[in-house]
Amino acid sequence: FTGTNYVQGITTVDFGGTDGPMTDAAPYADLTPDRLLDAVESTGYRTDGRMLALNSYENRVYLIYGEEAASIVAKFYRPARWTDAQILEEHSFVAELYAEEIPVVAVLVMAGATLNTHAGFRFAVFARCGGSARRNHGQSRPPSGPIRPGPMPCWRRSFAQ
């Protein structure tokens, strides 16, 4: 464990490490919109075909809209970057934080697992949950140090499976 990053009031975990250098110059070339929607639907969640790419440095993360359910966030892990064991360790650690009511967004269990695979891509699904904005409190510039988490109304939101 190399530290904790604070992104818009949500605690995220960076375990560091790698499985080695990437050998494919375009690791996501085969992750087409149809393929990623098929991957999400393979877990039993029905999309309405809409998606929105979200910012992510290492992985591919998408907001996926549901046909009759709340929208979700799907995170597709960079091939050859992490082992399954490393990803599952992160999922377990975040679940522990969640159980202690620390404001994190835990991975949803979809199709019986937190880490799913489709067409060679590993992915996880999360509830859509906004973070709290950094509060300035009248200062001309943001305070230094970590962002303190604010209220998160979707903390205990359950996902119908």
Tab-separated table of C-alpha atoms in Angstrom:
chain	number	residue	atom	x	y	z
A	1	PHE	CA	0.000	0.000	0.000
A	2	THR	CA	1.630	3.243	-1.112
A	3	GLY	CA	-0.827	5.820	0.143
A	4	THR	CA	-4.240	7.329	-0.136
A	5	ASN	CA	-5.300	9.849	-2.764
A	6	TYR	CA	-8.220	12.177	-2.225
A	7	VAL	CA	-10.298	12.873	-5.331
A	8	GLN	CA	-13.367	15.091	-4.942
A	9	GLY	CA	-13.922	13.893	-1.380
A	10	ILE	CA	-13.774	10.180	-2.193
A	11	THR	CA	-10.918	8.145	-0.785
A	12	THR	CA	-9.208	6.048	-3.450
A	13	VAL	CA	-6.420	3.568	-2.918
A	14	ASP	CA	-3.236	3.136	-4.927
A	15	PHE	CA	-1.443	-0.126	-4.150
A	16	GLY	CA	1.415	0.506	-6.587
A	17	GLY	CA	3.228	-2.270	-8.371
A	18	THR	CA	2.927	-3.693	-11.828
A	19	ASP	CA	2.983	-6.990	-13.661
A	20	GLY	CA	5.652	-5.633	-15.976
A	21	PRO	CA	5.842	-3.394	-19.004
A	22	MET	CA	2.947	-3.127	-21.409
A	23	THR	CA	3.599	-5.069	-24.592
A	24	ASP	CA	0.575	-3.796	-26.482
A	25	ALA	CA	0.841	-0.178	-27.639
A	26	ALA	CA	-2.969	0.169	-27.719
A	27	PRO	CA	-4.317	-2.007	-24.887
A	28	TYR	CA	-7.875	-0.702	-25.229
A	29	ALA	CA	-8.129	-0.858	-29.038
A	30	ASP	CA	-10.623	-3.738	-28.815
A	31	LEU	CA	-12.736	-2.121	-26.095
A	32	THR	CA	-15.421	-0.787	-28.422
A	33	PRO	CA	-18.654	0.795	-27.170
A	34	ASP	CA	-20.585	-2.366	-28.068
A	35	ARG	CA	-18.052	-4.580	-26.318
A	36	LEU	CA	-18.104	-2.560	-23.108
A	37	LEU	CA	-21.909	-2.439	-23.027
A	38	ASP	CA	-21.971	-6.211	-23.660
A	39	ALA	CA	-19.516	-6.663	-20.778
A	40	VAL	CA	-21.706	-4.715	-18.379
A	41	GLU	CA	-24.823	-6.559	-19.559
A	42	SER	CA	-23.052	-9.896	-18.998
A	43	THR	CA	-23.401	-9.149	-15.252
A	44	GLY	CA	-27.197	-8.937	-15.503
A	45	TYR	CA	-27.432	-5.135	-15.577
A	46	ARG	CA	-29.496	-3.889	-18.528
A	47	THR	CA	-28.176	-0.738	-20.176
A	48	ASP	CA	-30.161	1.671	-22.324
A	49	GLY	CA	-27.195	2.035	-24.686
A	50	ARG	CA	-25.921	5.356	-23.330
A	51	MET	CA	-22.482	5.779	-21.813
A	52	LEU	CA	-20.118	8.584	-20.956
A	53	ALA	CA	-16.337	8.236	-20.673
A	54	LEU	CA	-15.044	9.550	-17.334
A	55	ASN	CA	-11.549	10.797	-16.520
A	56	SER	CA	-9.079	8.105	-15.565
A	57	TYR	CA	-5.312	8.051	-15.949
A	58	GLU	CA	-4.623	4.312	-15.952
A	59	ASN	CA	-7.883	2.490	-16.636
A	60	ARG	CA	-10.996	3.125	-18.711
A	61	VAL	CA	-13.985	4.270	-16.672
A	62	TYR	CA	-17.500	4.840	-17.996
A	63	LEU	CA	-20.803	6.066	-16.664
A	64	ILE	CA	-23.376	3.568	-17.949
A	65	TYR	CA	-27.069	4.405	-17.996
A	66	GLY	CA	-29.577	1.726	-17.058
A	67	GLU	CA	-32.710	0.688	-18.863
A	68	GLU	CA	-34.793	0.521	-15.692
A	69	ALA	CA	-32.222	0.945	-12.929
A	70	ALA	CA	-29.911	3.640	-11.593
A	71	SER	CA	-26.846	4.420	-13.667
A	72	ILE	CA	-23.574	2.759	-12.679
A	73	VAL	CA	-19.861	3.265	-13.205
A	74	ALA	CA	-17.854	0.533	-14.936
A	75	LYS	CA	-14.078	0.424	-14.516
A	76	PHE	CA	-12.107	-1.570	-17.108
A	77	TYR	CA	-8.649	-2.442	-15.833
A	78	ARG	CA	-5.619	-1.877	-18.030
A	79	PRO	CA	-4.496	-5.253	-19.416
A	80	ALA	CA	-1.252	-6.615	-17.907
A	81	ARG	CA	-1.035	-3.776	-15.356
A	82	TRP	CA	-2.386	-5.540	-12.248
A	83	THR	CA	-2.833	-9.180	-11.316
A	84	ASP	CA	-6.283	-10.442	-10.361
A	85	ALA	CA	-4.951	-10.883	-6.817
A	86	GLN	CA	-3.898	-7.219	-6.629
A	87	ILE	CA	-7.276	-6.030	-7.911
A	88	LEU	CA	-9.172	-8.274	-5.500
A	89	GLU	CA	-6.957	-7.072	-2.629
A	90	GLU	CA	-7.947	-3.496	-3.478
A	91	HIS	CA	-11.629	-4.488	-3.616
A	92	SER	CA	-11.310	-6.193	-0.225
A	93	PHE	CA	-9.541	-3.219	1.346
A	94	VAL	CA	-12.132	-0.758	0.053
A	95	ALA	CA	-14.908	-3.052	1.356
A	96	GLU	CA	-13.247	-2.908	4.804
A	97	LEU	CA	-13.177	0.898	4.657
A	98	TYR	CA	-16.817	0.922	3.572
A	99	ALA	CA	-17.772	-1.363	6.473
A	100	GLU	CA	-16.135	1.137	8.846
A	101	GLU	CA	-18.273	3.897	7.253
A	102	ILE	CA	-15.277	5.630	5.729
A	103	PRO	CA	-16.567	7.493	2.650
A	104	VAL	CA	-15.525	5.260	-0.224
A	105	VAL	CA	-17.500	3.728	-3.055
A	106	ALA	CA	-17.195	-0.040	-2.735
A	107	VAL	CA	-17.273	-2.368	-5.705
A	108	LEU	CA	-20.655	-3.975	-6.367
A	109	VAL	CA	-20.989	-7.743	-6.478
A	110	MET	CA	-22.217	-8.426	-9.998
A	111	ALA	CA	-22.802	-11.947	-11.356
A	112	GLY	CA	-21.420	-13.257	-8.050
A	113	ALA	CA	-18.078	-11.422	-8.175
A	114	THR	CA	-16.499	-7.993	-7.765
A	115	LEU	CA	-14.070	-8.647	-10.633
A	116	ASN	CA	-15.686	-9.744	-13.869
A	117	THR	CA	-14.214	-10.619	-17.265
A	118	HIS	CA	-15.654	-10.232	-20.764
A	119	ALA	CA	-13.867	-10.571	-24.123
A	120	GLY	CA	-10.487	-10.529	-22.387
A	121	PHE	CA	-11.152	-7.353	-20.367
A	122	ARG	CA	-11.368	-7.345	-16.589
A	123	PHE	CA	-13.813	-4.881	-15.074
A	124	ALA	CA	-15.638	-3.892	-11.907
A	125	VAL	CA	-18.937	-2.092	-11.394
A	126	PHE	CA	-19.654	0.663	-8.878
A	127	ALA	CA	-22.746	2.622	-7.864
A	128	ARG	CA	-22.782	6.102	-9.345
A	129	CYS	CA	-21.893	8.374	-6.476
A	130	GLY	CA	-20.786	11.989	-6.613
A	131	GLY	CA	-18.136	13.321	-4.285
A	132	SER	CA	-18.268	16.539	-2.362
A	133	ALA	CA	-16.619	19.617	-3.802
A	134	ARG	CA	-13.641	21.081	-2.022
A	135	ARG	CA	-14.885	23.867	0.210
A	136	ASN	CA	-13.017	27.163	0.093
A	137	HIS	CA	-14.567	28.774	3.184
A	138	GLY	CA	-13.928	32.283	1.856
A	139	GLN	CA	-10.253	31.738	1.147
A	140	SER	CA	-8.726	33.058	-2.046
A	141	ARG	CA	-7.137	29.698	-2.752
A	142	PRO	CA	-7.989	26.126	-1.729
A	143	PRO	CA	-6.624	24.898	1.602
A	144	SER	CA	-3.560	22.669	1.469
A	145	GLY	CA	-3.621	19.054	2.568
A	146	PRO	CA	-6.070	16.280	1.841
A	147	ILE	CA	-9.649	17.007	0.911
A	148	ARG	CA	-11.954	16.188	3.784
A	149	PRO	CA	-14.886	14.008	2.731
A	150	GLY	CA	-18.292	15.613	2.966
A	151	PRO	CA	-21.737	14.035	3.060
A	152	MET	CA	-22.301	11.337	0.468
A	153	PRO	CA	-25.986	10.531	0.088
A	154	CYS	CA	-25.340	7.303	-1.825
A	155	TRP	CA	-23.061	5.722	0.790
A	156	ARG	CA	-25.476	2.987	1.746
A	157	ARG	CA	-27.355	2.847	-1.497
A	158	SER	CA	-28.027	-0.762	-2.426
A	159	PHE	CA	-27.991	-2.081	-5.958
A	160	ALA	CA	-30.759	-4.479	-6.958
A	161	GLN	CA	-29.218	-7.686	-8.285
